Short mmCIF file of C-alpha atoms and ligand atoms in Angstrom, two decimals:
data_model
loop_
_atom_site.label_atom_id
_atom_site.label_comp_id
_atom_site.label_asym_id
_atom_site.label_seq_id
_atom_site.Cartn_x
_atom_site.Cartn_y
_atom_site.Cartn_z
CA MET A 1 18.63 34.98 93.75
CA LYS A 2 15.88 33.61 91.58
CA ILE A 3 14.64 30.08 92.22
CA THR A 4 12.97 27.73 89.79
CA THR A 5 11.33 24.84 91.61
CA ILE A 6 10.59 21.81 89.49
CA ILE A 7 8.12 19.41 91.04
CA LEU A 8 8.21 15.95 89.45
CA ALA A 9 4.69 14.60 89.40
CA ALA A 10 4.21 12.61 86.22
CA GLY A 11 4.50 9.11 87.67
CA LYS A 12 1.65 6.65 87.63
CA GLY A 13 1.67 5.32 91.15
CA THR A 14 0.77 1.76 90.14
CA ARG A 15 0.98 0.47 93.69
CA MET A 16 -1.76 2.78 94.88
CA ARG A 17 -4.15 0.57 92.87
CA SER A 18 -6.31 3.56 92.13
CA GLU A 19 -8.14 5.32 89.33
CA LEU A 20 -6.93 8.54 90.91
CA PRO A 21 -3.43 9.77 89.99
CA LYS A 22 -1.19 9.25 93.00
CA ILE A 23 -0.46 12.93 93.62
CA LEU A 24 -4.19 13.62 94.01
CA HIS A 25 -4.50 11.24 96.94
CA GLN A 26 -4.80 13.31 100.07
CA ILE A 27 -3.21 13.90 103.41
CA ALA A 28 -5.43 15.89 105.75
CA ASP A 29 -7.81 16.72 102.90
CA ARG A 30 -5.10 18.20 100.70
CA PRO A 31 -3.67 16.45 97.62
CA LEU A 32 -0.08 15.24 98.04
CA LEU A 33 1.06 17.62 95.31
CA GLN A 34 -0.61 20.50 97.07
CA HIS A 35 1.46 19.91 100.20
CA VAL A 36 4.61 20.23 98.11
CA TYR A 37 3.24 23.24 96.25
CA ASP A 38 2.13 25.04 99.43
CA MET A 39 5.53 24.53 101.01
CA SER A 40 7.44 25.78 97.96
CA ARG A 41 5.17 28.81 97.66
CA GLN A 42 6.77 30.05 100.84
CA LEU A 43 10.15 30.46 99.14
CA ASN A 44 10.78 34.00 97.98
CA ASN A 45 11.34 34.83 94.34
CA ASN A 46 10.37 31.36 93.25
CA SER A 47 8.74 30.21 90.07
CA ILE A 48 7.17 26.77 90.25
CA LYS A 49 7.09 24.31 87.36
CA ILE A 50 5.16 21.10 87.64
CA VAL A 51 5.99 18.14 85.42
CA TYR A 52 2.80 16.16 85.09
CA GLY A 53 1.73 13.25 82.95
CA HIS A 54 -0.31 10.47 84.39
CA GLY A 55 -3.97 11.51 84.80
CA ALA A 56 -3.13 14.79 83.08
CA ASP A 57 -6.64 16.20 82.65
CA LEU A 58 -7.79 15.43 86.15
CA VAL A 59 -4.59 16.78 87.69
CA ARG A 60 -4.84 20.06 85.76
CA GLU A 61 -8.54 20.43 86.53
CA THR A 62 -8.21 19.65 90.25
CA LEU A 63 -5.24 21.94 90.80
CA LYS A 64 -6.16 24.68 88.33
CA ASP A 65 -5.70 27.43 90.90
CA PHE A 66 -2.00 26.77 91.28
CA ASP A 67 0.25 29.63 90.32
CA ALA A 68 2.65 27.38 88.45
CA GLY A 69 3.85 26.44 84.99
CA TRP A 70 2.54 23.05 83.90
CA ILE A 71 4.77 20.95 81.67
CA GLU A 72 3.43 17.71 80.32
CA GLN A 73 5.74 14.71 80.17
CA LYS A 74 3.85 12.47 77.76
CA GLN A 75 5.94 9.37 78.41
CA GLN A 76 7.57 8.75 81.76
CA LEU A 77 11.11 7.88 80.73
CA GLY A 78 12.78 8.69 84.04
CA THR A 79 13.47 11.51 86.47
CA GLY A 80 16.16 12.95 84.20
CA HIS A 81 13.79 12.93 81.25
CA ALA A 82 11.18 14.65 83.42
CA VAL A 83 13.54 17.52 84.26
CA GLN A 84 14.64 17.75 80.61
CA GLN A 85 11.08 18.77 79.74
CA VAL A 86 11.60 22.01 81.67
CA SER A 87 15.12 22.75 80.35
CA GLY A 88 13.89 25.41 77.94
CA GLN A 89 12.38 27.37 80.83
CA ILE A 90 15.41 27.43 83.10
CA ALA A 91 17.66 30.50 83.12
CA ASP A 92 21.39 29.86 83.59
CA THR A 93 21.53 32.00 86.69
CA ASP A 94 18.49 30.42 88.39
CA THR A 95 18.92 28.14 91.31
CA VAL A 96 16.97 25.07 90.30
CA LEU A 97 15.34 23.09 93.09
CA ILE A 98 14.07 19.59 92.33
CA LEU A 99 11.18 18.27 94.45
CA TYR A 100 8.90 15.25 94.16
CA GLY A 101 5.12 15.61 94.07
CA ASP A 102 4.68 12.43 96.09
CA VAL A 103 6.91 13.48 99.00
CA PRO A 104 4.44 15.62 100.92
CA LEU A 105 5.97 16.36 104.31
CA LEU A 106 9.23 18.04 103.33
CA LYS A 107 9.82 21.09 105.51
CA LEU A 108 10.56 24.61 104.35
CA ASP A 109 13.54 24.82 106.73
CA THR A 110 15.12 21.75 105.21
CA VAL A 111 14.74 23.22 101.73
CA LYS A 112 16.14 26.59 102.79
CA LYS A 113 19.22 24.92 104.28
CA LEU A 114 19.67 22.93 101.06
CA ILE A 115 19.43 26.01 98.86
CA ALA A 116 21.88 27.87 101.08
CA ASN A 117 24.50 25.29 100.06
CA VAL A 118 24.26 26.22 96.38
CA ASP A 119 26.94 28.40 94.81
CA ASP A 120 28.93 28.44 91.59
CA GLY A 121 31.12 25.56 92.65
CA THR A 122 28.55 23.29 94.33
CA LEU A 123 25.56 21.07 93.90
CA ALA A 124 23.40 20.68 97.02
CA LEU A 125 22.00 17.23 97.65
CA LEU A 126 19.57 16.10 100.33
CA THR A 127 20.45 12.63 101.60
CA VAL A 128 19.09 10.48 104.39
CA ASN A 129 20.51 7.70 106.52
CA LEU A 130 18.16 4.76 106.51
CA ASP A 131 17.97 1.54 108.50
CA ASN A 132 16.59 -0.12 105.43
CA PRO A 133 17.62 1.71 102.27
CA ALA A 134 15.95 -0.78 99.91
CA GLY A 135 14.60 0.92 96.80
CA TYR A 136 16.68 4.06 97.22
CA GLY A 137 19.58 5.25 95.13
CA ARG A 138 22.75 4.96 97.23
CA ILE A 139 25.19 7.80 97.86
CA VAL A 140 28.68 6.66 96.91
CA ARG A 141 31.54 8.52 98.63
CA ASP A 142 35.31 8.31 98.11
CA SER A 143 37.87 7.61 100.82
CA ALA A 144 37.91 11.30 101.68
CA GLY A 145 34.16 11.21 102.23
CA GLN A 146 33.34 13.22 99.11
CA VAL A 147 30.26 12.19 97.14
CA THR A 148 31.31 10.80 93.77
CA ARG A 149 28.05 9.50 92.34
CA ILE A 150 24.63 8.01 93.05
CA VAL A 151 23.96 4.42 92.10
CA GLU A 152 20.39 3.20 91.70
CA GLU A 153 19.60 0.03 93.61
CA LYS A 154 18.97 -1.94 90.45
CA ASP A 155 22.39 -0.96 89.11
CA ALA A 156 24.26 -1.32 92.39
CA ALA A 157 27.00 -3.85 93.12
CA GLU A 158 26.58 -5.98 96.27
CA ASP A 159 28.92 -3.80 98.34
CA GLU A 160 27.15 -0.65 97.16
CA LYS A 161 23.82 -2.08 98.32
CA LEU A 162 25.25 -2.08 101.87
CA ILE A 163 25.44 1.74 101.81
CA ARG A 164 22.84 3.16 104.19
CA GLU A 165 22.94 6.71 102.92
CA GLY A 166 20.06 7.08 100.49
CA ASN A 167 19.24 9.63 97.84
CA THR A 168 16.07 11.60 98.64
CA GLY A 169 15.93 12.79 95.03
CA ILE A 170 15.83 16.38 96.25
CA LEU A 171 18.64 18.61 95.07
CA ALA A 172 19.48 22.16 94.09
CA VAL A 173 22.01 23.57 91.63
CA HIS A 174 22.50 26.50 89.24
CA GLY A 175 20.46 26.23 86.06
CA GLY A 176 23.24 26.68 83.49
CA LYS A 177 25.14 23.69 84.79
CA LEU A 178 22.10 21.49 85.16
CA LYS A 179 21.01 22.12 81.58
CA LYS A 180 24.45 21.15 80.28
CA TRP A 181 24.38 17.86 82.19
CA LEU A 182 20.77 17.10 81.27
CA ASN A 183 21.79 17.23 77.61
CA ARG A 184 24.25 14.43 78.18
CA LEU A 185 22.02 11.93 80.01
CA THR A 186 21.67 8.47 78.51
CA ASN A 187 19.37 5.59 79.40
CA ASN A 188 22.11 3.05 79.38
CA ASN A 189 21.24 1.38 82.73
CA ALA A 190 19.31 -1.45 84.36
CA GLN A 191 15.93 0.29 83.98
CA GLY A 192 16.49 1.87 80.57
CA GLU A 193 15.56 5.24 82.09
CA TYR A 194 17.09 8.68 81.97
CA TYR A 195 18.27 9.02 85.55
CA LEU A 196 18.51 12.51 87.02
CA THR A 197 20.94 10.99 89.51
CA ASP A 198 23.55 10.65 86.76
CA VAL A 199 24.16 14.41 86.93
CA ILE A 200 26.04 13.88 90.20
CA GLU A 201 28.89 12.05 88.50
CA MET A 202 28.98 14.66 85.71
CA ALA A 203 29.11 17.45 88.28
CA VAL A 204 32.03 15.82 90.07
CA ALA A 205 33.85 15.42 86.72
CA ASP A 206 33.36 19.15 86.15
CA GLY A 207 35.04 19.92 89.48
CA ILE A 208 31.80 20.74 91.27
CA SER A 209 31.62 19.58 94.88
CA ILE A 210 28.52 17.85 96.15
CA VAL A 211 27.38 19.37 99.43
CA THR A 212 25.00 17.14 101.34
CA SER A 213 22.51 17.99 104.05
CA GLN A 214 19.88 15.94 105.86
CA PRO A 215 16.30 16.51 106.94
CA GLU A 216 15.53 16.68 110.65
CA SER A 217 13.36 13.59 110.39
CA VAL A 218 13.19 10.78 107.83
CA ASP A 219 9.42 11.29 107.54
CA GLU A 220 10.09 14.54 105.68
CA VAL A 221 11.54 12.71 102.72
CA LEU A 222 9.35 9.64 102.64
CA GLY A 223 7.43 9.22 99.41
CA VAL A 224 3.99 7.72 98.99
CA ASN A 225 3.94 4.63 96.81
CA ASN A 226 1.05 2.73 98.38
CA ARG A 227 -1.84 3.32 100.75
CA ILE A 228 0.07 1.98 103.74
CA GLN A 229 2.67 4.70 103.30
CA LEU A 230 -0.12 7.22 102.74
CA SER A 231 -1.70 6.32 106.07
CA HIS A 232 1.67 6.48 107.81
CA LEU A 233 2.31 10.02 106.57
CA GLU A 234 -1.25 11.05 107.46
CA ARG A 235 -0.54 9.98 111.07
CA VAL A 236 2.83 11.74 111.10
CA TYR A 237 1.18 14.91 109.84
CA GLN A 238 -1.68 14.69 112.34
CA GLN A 239 0.68 14.01 115.22
CA GLU A 240 2.67 17.09 114.29
CA GLN A 241 -0.42 19.30 114.17
CA ALA A 242 -1.63 17.84 117.45
CA CYS A 243 1.68 18.74 119.10
CA GLN A 244 1.48 22.28 117.77
CA LEU A 245 -2.03 22.68 119.16
CA MET A 246 -1.02 21.32 122.55
CA GLU A 247 1.91 23.74 122.62
CA GLN A 248 -0.58 26.52 121.97
CA GLY A 249 -2.75 25.64 124.94
CA VAL A 250 -5.15 22.99 123.69
CA THR A 251 -5.72 19.80 125.69
CA LEU A 252 -6.16 16.77 123.48
CA ILE A 253 -7.32 13.87 125.62
CA ASP A 254 -5.68 11.55 123.07
CA PRO A 255 -3.59 13.24 120.36
CA ALA A 256 -3.67 10.02 118.34
CA ARG A 257 -7.43 10.36 118.09
CA PHE A 258 -7.67 13.93 116.89
CA ASP A 259 -7.67 15.07 113.27
CA LEU A 260 -7.29 18.54 111.85
CA ARG A 261 -7.96 18.60 108.12
CA GLY A 262 -7.56 22.29 107.54
CA SER A 263 -6.82 25.12 109.91
CA ILE A 264 -7.87 26.92 113.04
CA GLU A 265 -7.15 30.53 112.22
CA ASN A 266 -8.03 32.05 115.56
CA LEU A 267 -7.29 29.75 118.41
CA GLY A 268 -7.97 30.48 122.06
CA ILE A 269 -6.44 28.70 125.02
CA ASP A 270 -7.77 26.06 127.40
CA ILE A 271 -9.69 24.28 124.71
CA ILE A 272 -10.34 20.65 125.62
CA CYS A 273 -11.00 18.11 122.89
CA ASP A 274 -12.19 14.67 123.79
CA VAL A 275 -11.37 11.70 121.56
CA ASN A 276 -12.27 11.38 117.88
CA VAL A 277 -12.80 15.04 117.20
CA ILE A 278 -12.39 15.98 113.53
CA ILE A 279 -11.94 19.60 112.54
CA GLU A 280 -12.12 20.42 108.86
CA GLY A 281 -11.71 23.49 106.65
CA LYS A 282 -11.21 26.99 108.06
CA ASN A 283 -12.26 27.46 111.65
CA SER A 284 -11.95 29.74 114.61
CA ILE A 285 -12.23 28.47 118.19
CA GLY A 286 -12.29 30.70 121.26
CA SER A 287 -10.94 30.09 124.74
CA ASN A 288 -12.34 27.66 127.33
CA VAL A 289 -14.18 25.68 124.71
CA LYS A 290 -15.00 22.04 125.38
CA ILE A 291 -15.54 19.72 122.47
CA GLY A 292 -17.05 16.32 123.23
CA ALA A 293 -16.12 12.96 121.75
CA ASN A 294 -16.90 12.07 118.12
CA THR A 295 -17.71 15.60 117.08
CA HIS A 296 -17.14 16.81 113.53
CA ILE A 297 -16.66 20.53 112.99
CA LYS A 298 -16.24 22.13 109.58
CA ASN A 299 -15.74 25.77 108.53
CA SER A 300 -17.18 27.12 111.76
CA ILE A 301 -16.64 29.88 114.26
CA ILE A 302 -16.93 28.93 117.91
CA GLY A 303 -16.94 31.58 120.61
CA ASP A 304 -15.40 31.56 124.08
CA ASN A 305 -16.79 29.27 126.77
CA VAL A 306 -18.82 27.19 124.34
CA GLU A 307 -19.53 23.61 125.28
CA ILE A 308 -20.15 21.11 122.52
CA LEU A 309 -21.21 17.74 123.87
CA ALA A 310 -20.50 14.39 122.23
CA ASN A 311 -21.54 13.33 118.73
CA CYS A 312 -22.33 16.65 117.09
CA VAL A 313 -21.95 17.57 113.43
CA ILE A 314 -21.37 21.27 112.87
CA GLU A 315 -20.83 22.82 109.45
CA ASN A 316 -20.54 26.44 108.32
CA ALA A 317 -22.02 27.57 111.60
CA VAL A 318 -21.35 30.28 114.15
CA ILE A 319 -21.76 29.43 117.83
CA GLY A 320 -21.85 32.42 120.16
CA ARG A 321 -20.04 32.75 123.44
CA GLY A 322 -21.24 30.54 126.28
CA SER A 323 -23.60 28.46 124.15
CA ARG A 324 -24.13 24.76 124.73
CA VAL A 325 -24.71 22.36 121.87
CA GLY A 326 -25.49 18.64 121.85
CA PRO A 327 -25.11 15.82 122.49
CA TYR A 328 -26.25 14.59 119.06
CA ALA A 329 -26.98 17.99 117.56
CA ARG A 330 -26.56 18.90 113.92
CA LEU A 331 -25.87 22.49 112.95
CA ARG A 332 -26.08 22.82 109.20
CA PRO A 333 -24.73 25.66 107.02
CA GLU A 334 -25.72 29.22 107.89
CA THR A 335 -26.71 28.47 111.43
CA VAL A 336 -25.85 31.42 113.62
CA LEU A 337 -26.28 31.09 117.38
CA ALA A 338 -25.83 34.18 119.52
CA GLU A 339 -24.48 33.92 123.06
CA ASP A 340 -25.82 31.55 125.69
CA VAL A 341 -28.01 29.59 123.34
CA HIS A 342 -28.81 25.98 124.25
CA ILE A 343 -29.24 23.43 121.50
CA GLY A 344 -29.94 19.97 122.82
CA ASN A 345 -30.09 16.39 121.61
CA PHE A 346 -31.47 15.42 118.23
CA VAL A 347 -31.94 19.00 117.16
CA GLU A 348 -31.20 20.01 113.58
CA ILE A 349 -30.81 23.64 112.65
CA LYS A 350 -30.34 24.93 109.12
CA LYS A 351 -29.92 28.47 107.77
CA SER A 352 -31.33 30.06 110.89
CA THR A 353 -30.30 32.57 113.47
CA VAL A 354 -31.06 32.10 117.13
CA ALA A 355 -30.67 35.10 119.42
CA ALA A 356 -29.24 35.13 122.93
CA PHE A 357 -30.54 32.96 125.79
CA SER A 358 -32.90 30.91 123.63
CA LYS A 359 -33.33 27.17 124.11
CA ILE A 360 -34.13 24.44 121.63
CA ASN A 361 -33.41 21.45 123.75
CA HIS A 362 -34.99 18.32 122.28
CA LEU A 363 -35.86 16.62 119.00
CA SER A 364 -36.57 19.61 116.78
CA TYR A 365 -36.01 20.87 113.25
CA ILE A 366 -35.51 24.58 112.76
CA GLY A 367 -34.88 25.68 109.17
CA ASP A 368 -34.93 29.06 107.39
CA SER A 369 -35.88 30.70 110.66
CA THR A 370 -35.18 33.76 112.70
CA VAL A 371 -35.53 32.98 116.37
CA GLY A 372 -35.49 35.87 118.84
CA SER A 373 -33.95 35.96 122.28
CA LYS A 374 -35.22 34.12 125.37
CA VAL A 375 -37.36 31.91 123.17
CA ASN A 376 -38.17 28.41 124.38
CA VAL A 377 -38.82 25.87 121.69
CA GLY A 378 -40.40 22.74 123.12
CA ALA A 379 -39.55 19.15 122.25
CA GLY A 380 -40.54 17.93 118.84
CA THR A 381 -41.09 21.32 117.24
CA ILE A 382 -40.80 21.39 113.47
CA THR A 383 -40.63 24.33 111.13
CA CYS A 384 -42.38 23.16 107.97
CA ASN A 385 -40.27 25.28 105.66
CA TYR A 386 -40.67 23.43 102.38
CA ASP A 387 -43.69 22.80 100.19
CA GLY A 388 -41.79 20.53 97.86
CA VAL A 389 -40.73 23.41 95.62
CA ASN A 390 -40.11 26.54 97.66
CA LYS A 391 -38.54 27.32 101.02
CA PHE A 392 -40.34 29.66 103.40
CA GLU A 393 -39.30 31.58 106.49
CA THR A 394 -40.40 31.23 110.07
CA ILE A 395 -40.02 34.12 112.48
CA ILE A 396 -40.24 33.52 116.21
CA GLU A 397 -40.01 36.77 118.13
CA ASP A 398 -38.40 37.43 121.52
CA GLY A 399 -39.76 35.63 124.52
CA ALA A 400 -42.08 33.29 122.61
CA PHE A 401 -42.81 29.87 124.09
CA ILE A 402 -43.51 27.07 121.63
CA GLY A 403 -45.24 24.08 123.21
CA SER A 404 -44.03 20.59 122.42
CA ASP A 405 -44.91 18.74 119.24
CA THR A 406 -45.79 21.87 117.30
CA GLN A 407 -45.60 22.34 113.56
CA LEU A 408 -44.97 25.87 112.40
CA VAL A 409 -46.07 25.96 108.76
CA ALA A 410 -44.02 28.66 107.05
CA PRO A 411 -44.25 31.42 106.13
CA VAL A 412 -45.40 32.26 109.63
CA THR A 413 -44.57 34.67 112.43
CA ILE A 414 -44.94 33.97 116.14
CA GLY A 415 -45.26 37.29 117.95
CA LYS A 416 -43.33 38.55 120.92
CA ASN A 417 -44.03 36.63 124.14
CA ALA A 418 -46.65 34.54 122.36
CA THR A 419 -47.37 31.07 123.71
CA ILE A 420 -48.22 28.20 121.42
CA GLY A 421 -50.10 25.30 122.97
CA ALA A 422 -48.52 21.89 122.68
CA GLY A 423 -49.51 19.77 119.70
CA SER A 424 -50.55 22.71 117.53
CA THR A 425 -50.25 23.03 113.79
CA ILE A 426 -49.75 26.74 113.28
CA THR A 427 -50.57 27.99 109.80
CA ARG A 428 -51.26 31.65 110.47
CA ASP A 429 -49.34 34.37 112.30
CA SER A 430 -49.79 34.18 116.06
CA PRO A 431 -50.25 37.47 117.89
CA GLU A 432 -47.89 38.60 120.63
CA ASN A 433 -48.66 37.97 124.30
CA GLN A 434 -51.52 35.58 123.50
CA LEU A 435 -51.97 31.86 123.76
CA THR A 436 -52.54 30.34 120.35
CA LEU A 437 -53.39 26.72 119.87
CA SER A 438 -54.93 24.57 117.21
CA ARG A 439 -56.02 21.35 118.66
CA VAL A 440 -59.02 19.07 118.33
CA LYS A 441 -61.05 19.39 121.52
CA GLN A 442 -60.44 16.48 123.84
CA ILE A 443 -63.44 14.24 124.36
CA SER A 444 -64.09 11.16 126.46
CA ILE A 445 -66.68 8.53 125.47
CA ALA A 446 -68.36 6.90 128.37
CA GLY A 447 -69.17 3.18 128.14
CA TRP A 448 -66.83 2.66 125.19
CA GLN A 449 -65.35 -0.83 125.03
CA ARG A 450 -62.18 -2.14 123.51
CA PRO A 451 -62.65 -4.76 120.82
CA VAL A 452 -62.18 -8.26 122.20
CA LYS A 453 -60.58 -11.19 120.38
CA GLN A 454 -63.11 -13.93 119.51
CA GLU A 455 -62.20 -17.38 120.89
CA LYS A 456 -62.25 -20.01 118.09
C1 UD1 B 501 14.27 8.09 92.60
C2 UD1 B 501 15.79 8.28 92.52
C3 UD1 B 501 16.45 7.51 93.65
C4 UD1 B 501 15.90 7.99 94.98
C5 UD1 B 501 14.40 7.85 95.00
C6 UD1 B 501 13.83 8.49 96.24
C7 UD1 B 501 16.36 8.52 90.16
C8 UD1 B 501 16.88 7.82 88.96
N1 UD1 B 501 16.26 7.77 91.25
O1 UD1 B 501 14.03 6.72 92.40
O2 UD1 B 501 17.85 7.70 93.63
O3 UD1 B 501 16.47 7.25 96.04
O4 UD1 B 501 13.82 8.54 93.88
O5 UD1 B 501 12.48 8.22 96.32
O6 UD1 B 501 16.09 9.69 90.12
N2 UD1 B 501 8.81 10.99 87.83
C9 UD1 B 501 8.35 11.73 86.76
N3 UD1 B 501 8.63 11.30 85.49
C10 UD1 B 501 9.35 10.18 85.26
C11 UD1 B 501 9.79 9.42 86.36
C12 UD1 B 501 9.52 9.87 87.63
O7 UD1 B 501 7.71 12.76 86.91
O8 UD1 B 501 9.55 9.86 84.09
C13 UD1 B 501 8.50 11.47 89.18
C14 UD1 B 501 7.61 10.51 89.94
O9 UD1 B 501 6.26 10.85 89.77
C15 UD1 B 501 8.06 10.72 91.37
C16 UD1 B 501 9.53 11.09 91.25
O10 UD1 B 501 9.71 11.52 89.92
O11 UD1 B 501 7.41 11.80 91.99
C17 UD1 B 501 10.45 9.91 91.56
O12 UD1 B 501 10.18 8.88 90.67
P1 UD1 B 501 10.26 7.37 91.11
O13 UD1 B 501 9.94 6.53 89.95
O14 UD1 B 501 9.51 7.18 92.36
O15 UD1 B 501 11.82 7.28 91.40
P2 UD1 B 501 12.56 6.09 92.09
O16 UD1 B 501 12.79 5.02 91.08
O17 UD1 B 501 11.91 5.76 93.36
CA1 CA B 502 9.67 6.45 94.53
#
């Protein structure tokens, strides 16, 4: 069976009050439309068509990697009109699935169950029972319980408005039939729009039975019309991910204060995340890892038994097994820490590798550097890697000891087991095993007096 999925995404989203087209607003760092696209990509033998309109250029540019057909709907004359734009690309034997680009949390299982209800004599419709169905089309059933039509709220009679079963807008049916009904749509209704929902009545008249199914949770079919709804669905999505992680062996001290905006591809067990941890992009986290409060991790690989203390920012970094980072450390892109490395407070590392058992514990900047193993970098050490135009490399070999408040002016190499005296400005290579220091000799001036304030 071949599926054609049509994602309706042309609408303006006025109530978002935004320059950005609604479907480009994000949940967990992914545009709304991308959530729908990613889910439908998981259907086999599926070709995806996206009806777009509002914010056309930006939508196409932002989502240019989609493997989908893009059909522009220049004027938004209704959901039926939107689907009509794709008519020419639907084969009679296709199962056509209609989805909305602003309904991001629909589950694959729900869609599969819906599609399973499609055959030559049926139309499959996803409905939902709502406490407050305001704004939704209502599902009208006859005395035998069979669906006869959908009435839009604005066209509904008072008794029809009492119906709690709402139309999700999501349906599936064979292409040949749909195309025939689409041809007959009119805009003779309260909103002057071509309603896709009118095909239900036409189907019934043709002897087709409407088979309904429901999502497991209402949240799956909620659309985003304003930023309050956007934030609600963000929370729903985060809560779901948090539950999955906990089921996989992660302790979240407070699942309501944890955000995953991306994925953790390799996930160990007995990971403990304190509150306000944000994990972004593609990551890998080993077992027995502790992540302190308010830490932001992006596109990073974290080995087993790593401890990250509170308030760290870690991006495109690798942290080796058993290392300890923070509190208040910043690991910038291309930082690679081997095992058992200690990075302490107010330390920034950029594009540098640090070999096993080395320590950079306080107030330092290490950039464009290669640091050997068992190196001790004292407080306030700075690699001066930039002359305003070019970046230069610093090499610190195994076992070196860098005294506090040292500037290493790159390019420079500190030899194996070298010691650098505190307060030095090192501009030339420092030989191994020796003490190197550059310091003005200390003097004391006898009989010197502090200036005294003159009384007026
Ligand atoms: C639609 C349904 C209603 C259902 C509700 C669920 C119709 C006539 N009504 O109403 O029964 O309860 O969804 O949320 O179908 N769109 C286009 N082009 C258009 C118009 C809409 O692409 O010309 C897209 C929108 O971007 C949106 C989706 O279709 O993603 C639904 O449109 P919307 O205007 O929100 O439909 P409702 O009036 O809410
Ligand atoms: Ca809507």
